[in-house]
Tab-separated table of C-alpha atoms and ligand atoms in Angstrom:
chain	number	residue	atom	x	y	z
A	1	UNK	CA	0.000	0.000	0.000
A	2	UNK	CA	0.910	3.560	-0.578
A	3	UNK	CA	2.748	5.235	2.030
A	4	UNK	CA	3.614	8.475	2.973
A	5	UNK	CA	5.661	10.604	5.494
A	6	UNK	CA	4.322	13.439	7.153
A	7	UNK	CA	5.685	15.692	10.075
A	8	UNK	CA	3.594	14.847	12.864
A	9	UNK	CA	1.386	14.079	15.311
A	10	UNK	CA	-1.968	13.053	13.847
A	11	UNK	CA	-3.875	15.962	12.819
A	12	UNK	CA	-1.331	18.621	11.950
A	13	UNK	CA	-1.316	20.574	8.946
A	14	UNK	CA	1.351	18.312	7.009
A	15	UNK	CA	-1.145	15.026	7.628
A	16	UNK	CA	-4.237	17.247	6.404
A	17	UNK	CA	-1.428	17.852	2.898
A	18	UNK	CA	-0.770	13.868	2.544
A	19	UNK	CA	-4.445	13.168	2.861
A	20	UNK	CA	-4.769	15.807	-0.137
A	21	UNK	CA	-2.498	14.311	-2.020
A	22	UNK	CA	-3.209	10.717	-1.161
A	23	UNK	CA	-7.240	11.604	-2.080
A	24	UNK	CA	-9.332	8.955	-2.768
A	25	UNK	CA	-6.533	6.539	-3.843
A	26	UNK	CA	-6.186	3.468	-0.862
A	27	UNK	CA	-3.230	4.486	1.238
A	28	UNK	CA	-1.862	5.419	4.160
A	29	UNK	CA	0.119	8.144	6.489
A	30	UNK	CA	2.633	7.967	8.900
A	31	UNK	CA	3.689	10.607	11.244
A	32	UNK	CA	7.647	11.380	11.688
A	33	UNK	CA	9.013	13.577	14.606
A	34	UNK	CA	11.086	15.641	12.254
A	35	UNK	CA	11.330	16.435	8.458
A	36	UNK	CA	14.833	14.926	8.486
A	37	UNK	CA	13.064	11.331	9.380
A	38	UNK	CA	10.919	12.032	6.574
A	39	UNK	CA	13.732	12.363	4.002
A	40	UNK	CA	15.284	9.369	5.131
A	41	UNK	CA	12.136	6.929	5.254
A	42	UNK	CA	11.736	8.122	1.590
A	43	UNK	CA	15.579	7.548	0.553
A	44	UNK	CA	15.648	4.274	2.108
A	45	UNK	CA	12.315	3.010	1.159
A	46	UNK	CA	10.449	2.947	4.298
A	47	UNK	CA	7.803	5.608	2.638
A	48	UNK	CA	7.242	5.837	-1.257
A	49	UNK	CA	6.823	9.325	-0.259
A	50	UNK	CA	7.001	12.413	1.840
A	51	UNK	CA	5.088	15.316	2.131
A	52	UNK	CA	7.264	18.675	3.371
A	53	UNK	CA	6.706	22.410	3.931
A	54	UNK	CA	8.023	24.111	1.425
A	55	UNK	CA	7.180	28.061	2.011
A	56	UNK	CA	4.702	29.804	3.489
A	57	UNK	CA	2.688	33.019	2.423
A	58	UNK	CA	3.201	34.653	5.841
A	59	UNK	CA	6.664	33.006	6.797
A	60	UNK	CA	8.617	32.717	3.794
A	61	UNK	CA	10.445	29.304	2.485
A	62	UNK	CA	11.064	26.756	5.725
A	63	UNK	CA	14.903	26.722	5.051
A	64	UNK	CA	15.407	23.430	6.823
A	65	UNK	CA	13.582	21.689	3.886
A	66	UNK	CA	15.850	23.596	1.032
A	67	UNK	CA	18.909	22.294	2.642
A	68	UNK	CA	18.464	19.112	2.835
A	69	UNK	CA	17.280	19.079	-0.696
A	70	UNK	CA	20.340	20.589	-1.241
A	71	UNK	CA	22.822	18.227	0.938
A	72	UNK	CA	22.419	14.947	1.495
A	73	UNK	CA	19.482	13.263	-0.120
A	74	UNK	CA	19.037	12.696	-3.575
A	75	UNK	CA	15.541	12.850	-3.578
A	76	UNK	CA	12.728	14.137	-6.608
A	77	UNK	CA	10.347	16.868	-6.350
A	78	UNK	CA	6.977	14.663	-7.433
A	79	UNK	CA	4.216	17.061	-6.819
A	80	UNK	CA	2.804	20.478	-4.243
A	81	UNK	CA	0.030	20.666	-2.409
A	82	UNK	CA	-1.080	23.982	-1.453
A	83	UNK	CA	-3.159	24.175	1.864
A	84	UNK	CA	-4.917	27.353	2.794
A	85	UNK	CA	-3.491	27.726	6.623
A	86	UNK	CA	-6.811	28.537	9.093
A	87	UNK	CA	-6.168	28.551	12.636
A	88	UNK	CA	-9.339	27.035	14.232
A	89	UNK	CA	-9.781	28.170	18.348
A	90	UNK	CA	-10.568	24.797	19.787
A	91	UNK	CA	-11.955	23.684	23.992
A	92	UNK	CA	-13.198	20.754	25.565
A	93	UNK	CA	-17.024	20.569	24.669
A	94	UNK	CA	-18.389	23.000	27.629
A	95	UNK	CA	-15.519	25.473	27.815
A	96	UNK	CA	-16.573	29.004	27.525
A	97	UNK	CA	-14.526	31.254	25.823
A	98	UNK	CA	-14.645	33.687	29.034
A	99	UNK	CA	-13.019	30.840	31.139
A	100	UNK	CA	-10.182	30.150	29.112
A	101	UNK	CA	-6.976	30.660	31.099
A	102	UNK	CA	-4.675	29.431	28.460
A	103	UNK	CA	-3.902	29.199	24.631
A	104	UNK	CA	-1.416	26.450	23.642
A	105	UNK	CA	-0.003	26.258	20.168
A	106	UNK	CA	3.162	25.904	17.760
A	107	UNK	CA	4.964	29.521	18.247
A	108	UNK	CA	4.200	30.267	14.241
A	109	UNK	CA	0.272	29.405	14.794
A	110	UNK	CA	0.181	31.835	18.261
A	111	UNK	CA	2.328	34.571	16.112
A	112	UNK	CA	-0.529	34.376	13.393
A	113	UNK	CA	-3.549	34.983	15.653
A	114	UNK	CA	-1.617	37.688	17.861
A	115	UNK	CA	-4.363	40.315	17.006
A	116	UNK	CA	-6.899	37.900	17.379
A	117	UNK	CA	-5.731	36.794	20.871
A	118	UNK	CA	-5.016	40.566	21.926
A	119	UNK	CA	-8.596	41.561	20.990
A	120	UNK	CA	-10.670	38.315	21.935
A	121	UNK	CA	-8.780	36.604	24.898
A	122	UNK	CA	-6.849	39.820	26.488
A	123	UNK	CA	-6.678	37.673	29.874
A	124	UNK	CA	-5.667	34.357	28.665
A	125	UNK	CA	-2.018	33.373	28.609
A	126	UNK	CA	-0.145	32.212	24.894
A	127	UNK	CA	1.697	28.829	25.736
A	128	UNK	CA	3.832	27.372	23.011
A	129	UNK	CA	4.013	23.771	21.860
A	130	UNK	CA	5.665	21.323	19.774
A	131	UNK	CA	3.141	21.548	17.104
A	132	UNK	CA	-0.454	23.054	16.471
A	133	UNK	CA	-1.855	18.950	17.233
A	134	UNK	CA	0.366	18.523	20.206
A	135	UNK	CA	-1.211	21.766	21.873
A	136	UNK	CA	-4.956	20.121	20.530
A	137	UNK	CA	-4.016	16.548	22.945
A	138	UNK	CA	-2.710	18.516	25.688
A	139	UNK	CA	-6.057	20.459	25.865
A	140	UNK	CA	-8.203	16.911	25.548
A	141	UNK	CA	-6.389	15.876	28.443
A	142	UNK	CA	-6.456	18.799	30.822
A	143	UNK	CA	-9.842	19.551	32.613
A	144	UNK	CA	-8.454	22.896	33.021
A	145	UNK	CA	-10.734	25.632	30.829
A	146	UNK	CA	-7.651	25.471	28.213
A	147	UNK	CA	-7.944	26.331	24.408
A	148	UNK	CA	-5.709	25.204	21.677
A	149	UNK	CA	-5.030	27.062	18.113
A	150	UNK	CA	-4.918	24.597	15.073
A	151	UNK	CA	-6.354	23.216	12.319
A	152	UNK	CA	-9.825	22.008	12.648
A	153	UNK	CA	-8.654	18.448	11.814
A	154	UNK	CA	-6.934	18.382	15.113
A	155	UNK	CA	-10.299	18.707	16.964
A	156	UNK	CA	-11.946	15.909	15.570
A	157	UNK	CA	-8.733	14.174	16.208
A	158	UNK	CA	-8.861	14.907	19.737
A	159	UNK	CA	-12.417	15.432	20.712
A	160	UNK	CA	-12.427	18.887	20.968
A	161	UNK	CA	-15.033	21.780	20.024
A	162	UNK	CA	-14.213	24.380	17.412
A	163	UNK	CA	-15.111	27.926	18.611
A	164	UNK	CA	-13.747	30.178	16.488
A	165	UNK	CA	-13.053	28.392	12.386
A	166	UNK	CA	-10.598	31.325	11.617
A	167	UNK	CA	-8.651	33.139	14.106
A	168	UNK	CA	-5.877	34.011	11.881
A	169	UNK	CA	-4.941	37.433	11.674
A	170	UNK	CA	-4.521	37.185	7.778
A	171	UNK	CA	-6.789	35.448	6.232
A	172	UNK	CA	-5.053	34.054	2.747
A	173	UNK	CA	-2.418	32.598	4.998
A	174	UNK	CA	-1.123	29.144	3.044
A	175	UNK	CA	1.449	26.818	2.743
A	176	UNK	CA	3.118	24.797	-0.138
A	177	UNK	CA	4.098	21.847	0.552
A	178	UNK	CA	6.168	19.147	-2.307
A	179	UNK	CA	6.055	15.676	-2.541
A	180	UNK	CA	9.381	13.938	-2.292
A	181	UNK	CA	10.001	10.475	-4.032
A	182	UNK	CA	13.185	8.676	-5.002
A	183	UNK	CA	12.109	8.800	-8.772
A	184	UNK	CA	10.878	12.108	-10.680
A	185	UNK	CA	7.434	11.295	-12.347
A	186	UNK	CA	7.427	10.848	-15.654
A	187	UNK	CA	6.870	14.205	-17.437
A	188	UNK	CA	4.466	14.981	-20.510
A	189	UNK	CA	4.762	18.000	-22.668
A	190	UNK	CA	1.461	19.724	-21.320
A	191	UNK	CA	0.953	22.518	-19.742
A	192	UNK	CA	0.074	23.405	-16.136
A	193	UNK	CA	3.245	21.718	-15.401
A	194	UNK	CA	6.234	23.342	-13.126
A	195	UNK	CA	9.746	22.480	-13.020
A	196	UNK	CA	12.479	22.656	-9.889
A	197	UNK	CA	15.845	23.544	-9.914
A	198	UNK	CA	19.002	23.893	-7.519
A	199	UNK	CA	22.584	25.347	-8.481
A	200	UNK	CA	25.230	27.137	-7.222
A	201	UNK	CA	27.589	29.637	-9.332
A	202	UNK	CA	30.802	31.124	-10.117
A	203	UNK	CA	32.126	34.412	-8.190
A	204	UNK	CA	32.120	36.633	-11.328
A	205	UNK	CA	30.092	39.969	-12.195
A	206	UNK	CA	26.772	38.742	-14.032
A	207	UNK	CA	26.691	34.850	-13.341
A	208	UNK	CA	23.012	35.381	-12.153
A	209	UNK	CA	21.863	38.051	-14.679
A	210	UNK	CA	22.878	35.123	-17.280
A	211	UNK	CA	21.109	32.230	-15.786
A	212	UNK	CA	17.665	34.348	-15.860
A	213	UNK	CA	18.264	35.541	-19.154
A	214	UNK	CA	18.224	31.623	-20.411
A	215	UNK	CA	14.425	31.933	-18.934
A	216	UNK	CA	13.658	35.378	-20.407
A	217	UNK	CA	14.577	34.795	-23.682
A	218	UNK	CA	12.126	31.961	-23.935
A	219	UNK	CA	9.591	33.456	-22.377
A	220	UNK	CA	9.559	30.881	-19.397
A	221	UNK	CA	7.849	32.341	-16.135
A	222	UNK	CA	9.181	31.902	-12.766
A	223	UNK	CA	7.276	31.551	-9.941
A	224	UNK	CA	9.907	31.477	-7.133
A	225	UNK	CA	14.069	32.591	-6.965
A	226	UNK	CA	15.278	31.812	-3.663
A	227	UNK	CA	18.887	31.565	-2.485
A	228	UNK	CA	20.261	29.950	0.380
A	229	UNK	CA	23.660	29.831	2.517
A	230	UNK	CA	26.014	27.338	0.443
A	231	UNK	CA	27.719	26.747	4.136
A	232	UNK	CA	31.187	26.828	2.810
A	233	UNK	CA	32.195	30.070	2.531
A	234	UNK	CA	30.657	33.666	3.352
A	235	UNK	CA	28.959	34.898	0.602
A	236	UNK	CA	28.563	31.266	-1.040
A	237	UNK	CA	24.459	30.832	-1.543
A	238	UNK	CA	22.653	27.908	-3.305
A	239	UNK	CA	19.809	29.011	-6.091
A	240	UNK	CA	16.507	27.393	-5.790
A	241	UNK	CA	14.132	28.294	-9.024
A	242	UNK	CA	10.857	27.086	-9.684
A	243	UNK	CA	9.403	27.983	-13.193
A	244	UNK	CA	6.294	26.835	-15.239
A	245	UNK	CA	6.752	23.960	-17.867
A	246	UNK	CA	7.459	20.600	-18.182
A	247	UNK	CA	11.225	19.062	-19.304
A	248	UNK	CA	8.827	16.891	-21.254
A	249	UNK	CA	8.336	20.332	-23.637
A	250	UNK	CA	11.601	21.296	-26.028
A	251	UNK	CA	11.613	24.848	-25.051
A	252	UNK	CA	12.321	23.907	-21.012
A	253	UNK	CA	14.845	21.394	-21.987
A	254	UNK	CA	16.990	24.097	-24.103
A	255	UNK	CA	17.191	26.258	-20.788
A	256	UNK	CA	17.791	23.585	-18.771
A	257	UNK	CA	20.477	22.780	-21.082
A	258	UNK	CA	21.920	26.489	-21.043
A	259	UNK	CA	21.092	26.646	-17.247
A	260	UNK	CA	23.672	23.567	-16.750
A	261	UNK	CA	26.394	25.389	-18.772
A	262	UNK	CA	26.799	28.511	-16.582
A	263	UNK	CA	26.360	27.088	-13.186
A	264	UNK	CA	27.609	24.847	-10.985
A	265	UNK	CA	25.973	21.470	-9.916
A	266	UNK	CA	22.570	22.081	-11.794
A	267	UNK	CA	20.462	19.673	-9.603
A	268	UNK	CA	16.739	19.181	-11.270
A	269	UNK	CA	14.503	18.114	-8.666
A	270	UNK	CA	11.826	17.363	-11.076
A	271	UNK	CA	8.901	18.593	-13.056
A	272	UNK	CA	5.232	17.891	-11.730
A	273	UNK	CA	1.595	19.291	-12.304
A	274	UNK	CA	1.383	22.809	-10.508
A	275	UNK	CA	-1.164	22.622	-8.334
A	276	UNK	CA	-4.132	24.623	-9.259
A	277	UNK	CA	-3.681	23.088	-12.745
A	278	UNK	CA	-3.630	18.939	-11.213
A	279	UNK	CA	-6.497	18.848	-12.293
A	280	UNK	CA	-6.109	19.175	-16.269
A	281	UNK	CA	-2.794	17.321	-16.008
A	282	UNK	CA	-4.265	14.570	-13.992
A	283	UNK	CA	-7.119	13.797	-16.165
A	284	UNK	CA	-4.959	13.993	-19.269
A	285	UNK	CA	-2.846	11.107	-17.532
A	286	UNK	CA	-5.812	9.855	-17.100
A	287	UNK	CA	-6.827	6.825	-14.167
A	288	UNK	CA	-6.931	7.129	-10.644
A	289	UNK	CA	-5.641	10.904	-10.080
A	290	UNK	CA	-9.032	11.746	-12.017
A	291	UNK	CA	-11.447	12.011	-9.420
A	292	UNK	CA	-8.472	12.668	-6.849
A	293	UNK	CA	-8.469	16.226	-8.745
A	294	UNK	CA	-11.971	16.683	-8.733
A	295	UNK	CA	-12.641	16.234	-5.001
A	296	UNK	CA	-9.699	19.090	-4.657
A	297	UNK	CA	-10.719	20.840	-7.209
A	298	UNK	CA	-13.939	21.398	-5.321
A	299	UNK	CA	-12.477	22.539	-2.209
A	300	UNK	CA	-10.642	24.751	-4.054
A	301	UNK	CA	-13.693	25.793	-5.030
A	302	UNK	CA	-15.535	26.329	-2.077
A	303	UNK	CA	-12.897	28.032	-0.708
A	304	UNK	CA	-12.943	30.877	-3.762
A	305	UNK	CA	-16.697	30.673	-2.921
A	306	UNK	CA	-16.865	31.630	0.563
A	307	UNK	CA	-14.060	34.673	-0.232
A	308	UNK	CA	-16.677	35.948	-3.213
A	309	UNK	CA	-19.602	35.616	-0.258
A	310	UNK	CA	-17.155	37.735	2.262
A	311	UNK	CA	-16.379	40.689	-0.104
A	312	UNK	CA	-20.474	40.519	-1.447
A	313	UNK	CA	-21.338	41.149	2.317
A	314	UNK	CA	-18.458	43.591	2.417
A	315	UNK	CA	-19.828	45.636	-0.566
A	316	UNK	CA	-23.464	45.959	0.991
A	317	UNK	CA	-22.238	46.827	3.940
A	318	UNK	CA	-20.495	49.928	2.174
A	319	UNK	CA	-23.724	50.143	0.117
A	320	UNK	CA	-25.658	51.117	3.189
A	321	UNK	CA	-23.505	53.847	4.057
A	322	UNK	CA	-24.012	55.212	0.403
A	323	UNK	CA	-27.655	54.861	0.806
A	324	UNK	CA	-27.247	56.535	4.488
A	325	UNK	CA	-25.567	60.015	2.647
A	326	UNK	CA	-28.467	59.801	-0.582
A	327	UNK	CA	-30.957	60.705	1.687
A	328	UNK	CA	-31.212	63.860	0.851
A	329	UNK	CA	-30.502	63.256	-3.119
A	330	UNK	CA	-33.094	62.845	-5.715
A	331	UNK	CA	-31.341	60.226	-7.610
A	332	UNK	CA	-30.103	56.661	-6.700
A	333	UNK	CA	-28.680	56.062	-9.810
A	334	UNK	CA	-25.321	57.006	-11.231
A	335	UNK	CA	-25.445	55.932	-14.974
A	336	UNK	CA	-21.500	57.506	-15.489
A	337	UNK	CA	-20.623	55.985	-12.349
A	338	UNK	CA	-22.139	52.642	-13.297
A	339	UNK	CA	-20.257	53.009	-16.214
A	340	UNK	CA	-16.754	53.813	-15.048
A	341	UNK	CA	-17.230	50.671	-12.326
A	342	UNK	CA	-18.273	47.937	-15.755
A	343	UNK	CA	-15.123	49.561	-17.991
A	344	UNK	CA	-12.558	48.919	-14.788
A	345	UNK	CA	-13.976	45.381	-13.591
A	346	UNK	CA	-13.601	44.433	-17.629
A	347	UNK	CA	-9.764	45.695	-17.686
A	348	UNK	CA	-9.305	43.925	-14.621
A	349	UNK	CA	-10.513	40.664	-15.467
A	350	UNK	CA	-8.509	41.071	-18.741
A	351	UNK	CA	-5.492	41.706	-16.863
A	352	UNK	CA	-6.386	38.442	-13.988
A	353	UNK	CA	-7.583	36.471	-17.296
A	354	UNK	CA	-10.464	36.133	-16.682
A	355	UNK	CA	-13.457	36.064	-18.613
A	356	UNK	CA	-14.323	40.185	-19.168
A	357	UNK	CA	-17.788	38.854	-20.102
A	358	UNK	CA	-18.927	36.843	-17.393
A	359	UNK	CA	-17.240	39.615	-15.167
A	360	UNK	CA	-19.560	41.978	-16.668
A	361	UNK	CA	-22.845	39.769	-16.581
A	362	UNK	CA	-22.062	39.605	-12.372
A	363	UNK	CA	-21.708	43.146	-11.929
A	364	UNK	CA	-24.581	44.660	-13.856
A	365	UNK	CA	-26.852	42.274	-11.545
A	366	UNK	CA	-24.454	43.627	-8.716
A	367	UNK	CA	-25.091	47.131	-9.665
A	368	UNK	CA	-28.884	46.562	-10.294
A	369	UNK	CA	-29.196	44.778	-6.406
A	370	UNK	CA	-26.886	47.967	-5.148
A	371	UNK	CA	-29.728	49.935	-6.300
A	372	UNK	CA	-32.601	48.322	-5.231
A	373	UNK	CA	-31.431	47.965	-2.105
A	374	UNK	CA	-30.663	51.323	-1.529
A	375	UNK	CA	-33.934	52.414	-2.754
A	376	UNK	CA	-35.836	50.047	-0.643
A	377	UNK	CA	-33.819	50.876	2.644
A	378	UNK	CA	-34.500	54.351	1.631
A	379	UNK	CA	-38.373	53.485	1.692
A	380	UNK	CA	-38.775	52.042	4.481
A	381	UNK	CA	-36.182	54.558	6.534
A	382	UNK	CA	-33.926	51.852	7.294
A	383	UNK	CA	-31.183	54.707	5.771
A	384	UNK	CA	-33.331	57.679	6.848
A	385	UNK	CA	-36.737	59.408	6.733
A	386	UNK	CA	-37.068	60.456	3.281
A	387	UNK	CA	-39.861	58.009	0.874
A	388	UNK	CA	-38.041	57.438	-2.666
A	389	UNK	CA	-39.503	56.211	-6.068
A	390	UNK	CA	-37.995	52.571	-7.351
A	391	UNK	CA	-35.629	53.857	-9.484
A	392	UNK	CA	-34.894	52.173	-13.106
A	393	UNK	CA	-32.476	49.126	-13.173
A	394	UNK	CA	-29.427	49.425	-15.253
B	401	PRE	O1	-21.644	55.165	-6.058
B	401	PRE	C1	-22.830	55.301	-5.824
B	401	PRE	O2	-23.398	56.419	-5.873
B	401	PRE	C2	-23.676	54.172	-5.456
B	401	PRE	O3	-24.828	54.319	-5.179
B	401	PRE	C3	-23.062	52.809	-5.492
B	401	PRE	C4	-23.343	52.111	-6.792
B	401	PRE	C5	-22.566	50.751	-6.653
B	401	PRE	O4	-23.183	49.758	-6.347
B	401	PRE	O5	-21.351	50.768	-6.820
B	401	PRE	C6	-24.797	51.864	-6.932
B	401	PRE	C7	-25.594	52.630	-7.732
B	401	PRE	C8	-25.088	53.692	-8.571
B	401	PRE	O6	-25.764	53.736	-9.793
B	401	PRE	C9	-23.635	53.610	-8.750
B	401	PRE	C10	-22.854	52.871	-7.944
């Protein structure tokens, strides 16, 4: 059976990546004690894989990882998982948030929800722990009125009772993590594919400049330059580059090809489907990845859901304190306006590519609700006193 490596205990963030990327496929995870035992079960077999932090959109790249992909192990990047990082407040089942005393988490979870803490639990003290799940069992065990910061996973793990889903202070905070395997996976020239690099270079005026210039004259994106201590000498650093495309495509393997001429030690890690475009790649491969995708795919989804519900909530809010200053305005209705808000949400879809119509379609019916609610909170004097006439819908 399939087995992968995860930094543990049960119910961290890593185990909540491997059961990503394991999906629906028949498997199973095992929790290591440090990402070093997880580079060695893979190298010598006692996991087909590993799943490891890679960076993180509040705390930058997790440096441990880069060296050893660096140093010792010869291992293959396979794959990335990106997790969206929410810190779920969690008590025993009959805890009230007034009683806690105490807050136990990993230091990097606690330093997240600072503001939250501050604001919410002012009189309850921040205890670190080993990890965000290790904080969760201490909690379970204690009958003192104790809360834990984690993911929600770690609460069903341990019995606990989520009280507040989100107490991050920003709420896009994620994490990539890779897949590690002895082997690279066999690479197709599609797209939605990205490929990872390490090298070091030559002391000499420019040796950088001419490495990226291999990418920029092919037009090959990067999505990551990252450069670490070479631990020989001061001022020695290791490059790390991820970039899209696939050494299955001819264009990739020219660079690659240039890239090896100009530095030193070109290690290629491997190519692999980027993750928001699995999906695609997976069903191309066809088999069991197929429906692996789609159950992502969805969460993914939901996830870009609940942000569009947020900011819709966010906009009427704002569109009652326009409605509040029209009181004393004859019209509701600001065809230029109206205007100037459809021209910029096109150019900005173009520029996101998206699609400028379908951007379009959802703000007219935006704009037409905008007014109908203003003109309706106006008439009943939710906004004030004065009685308005339904105005005409854009
Ligand atoms: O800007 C205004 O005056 C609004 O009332 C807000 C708003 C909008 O939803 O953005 C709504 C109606 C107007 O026709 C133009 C814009």
């Amino acid at each position: 059976m399939h087995k992968i490596g995860y930094l543990g205990p049960r119910g961290t963030f890593s185990e909540e990546a491997a059961l990503r990327h394991l999906g629906e496929r028949k498997g199973e995870t095992a929790g290591c004690s440090s990402i070093e035992e997880i580079f060695s079960g893979v190298a010598e077999g006692r996991f087909d894989e590993g799943i490891v932090p890679v960076e993180n959109s509040t705390e930058g790249s997790v440096g441990a990882v880069l060296d050893l992909l660096a140093g010792p192990f010869n291992l293959a990047v396979r794959g990335e998982v990106l997790l969206p990082v929410c810190q779920s407040l969690m008590v025993r089942p009959g805890t009230r948030l007034d009683q806690v005393e105490k807050v136990f988490s990993h230091s990097q979870a606690l330093a997240q929800c600072s503001r939250f803490l501050r604001r919410e639990l002012p009189g309850a003290l921040p205890v670190e722990c080993s990890s965000t799940a290790a904080a969760a069992a201490k909690v379970a065990g204690s009958s003192r009125p104790w809360a834990a910061l984690g993911p929600a996973r770690a609460a069903a793990v341990y019995g606990l009772q989520v009280v507040v889903p989100a107490a991050n202070d920003y709420p896009d905070n994620a994490t990539r993590f890779w897949v590690l395997g002895r082997e690279q996976v066999p690479c197709a020239a599609a797209h939605g594919y990205k490929t990872s690099i390490i090298f070091g270079l030559q002391d000499r005026p420019g040796a950088l400049y001419a490495v990226l210039r291999e990418f920029a004259l092919r037009g090959i994106n990067l999505t990551r330059i990252e450069s670490r201590p070479a631990k020989k000498n001061l001022g020695d650093y290791v490059f790390f580059i991820d970039f899209l495309g696939s050494q299955g495509q001819p264009g990739v393997q020219e660079v690659l090809g240039g890239v090896a001429s100009l530095t030193v030690g070109l290690k290629i890690l491997g190519s692999y489907p980027a993750w928001n475009c699995a999906g695609t790649d997976a069903l191309a491969s066809g088999g069991r990845e197929a429906s692996l995708t789609l159950a992502g795919l969805r969460r993914e989804l939901d996830a870009v859901d609940a942000r569009i519900a947020e900011l819709l909530a966010q906009r009427t809010r704002l569109i009652d304190r326009v409605a509040s200053l029209k009181q004393n305005e004859g019209n509701i209705r600001d065809p230029l306006r109206e205007e100037q808000i459809l021209s910029r949400v096109r150019q900005l879809s173009l520029t996101a590519g998206g699609d400028t119509e379908l951007a379009e379609e959802v703000w007219r019916v935006i704009l037409r609700h905008s007014v109908r609610r203003q003109a309706s909170r106006l008439a009943s004097g939710a906004a004030g006193n004065r009685q308005q006439a339904l105005p005409q819908a854009p």
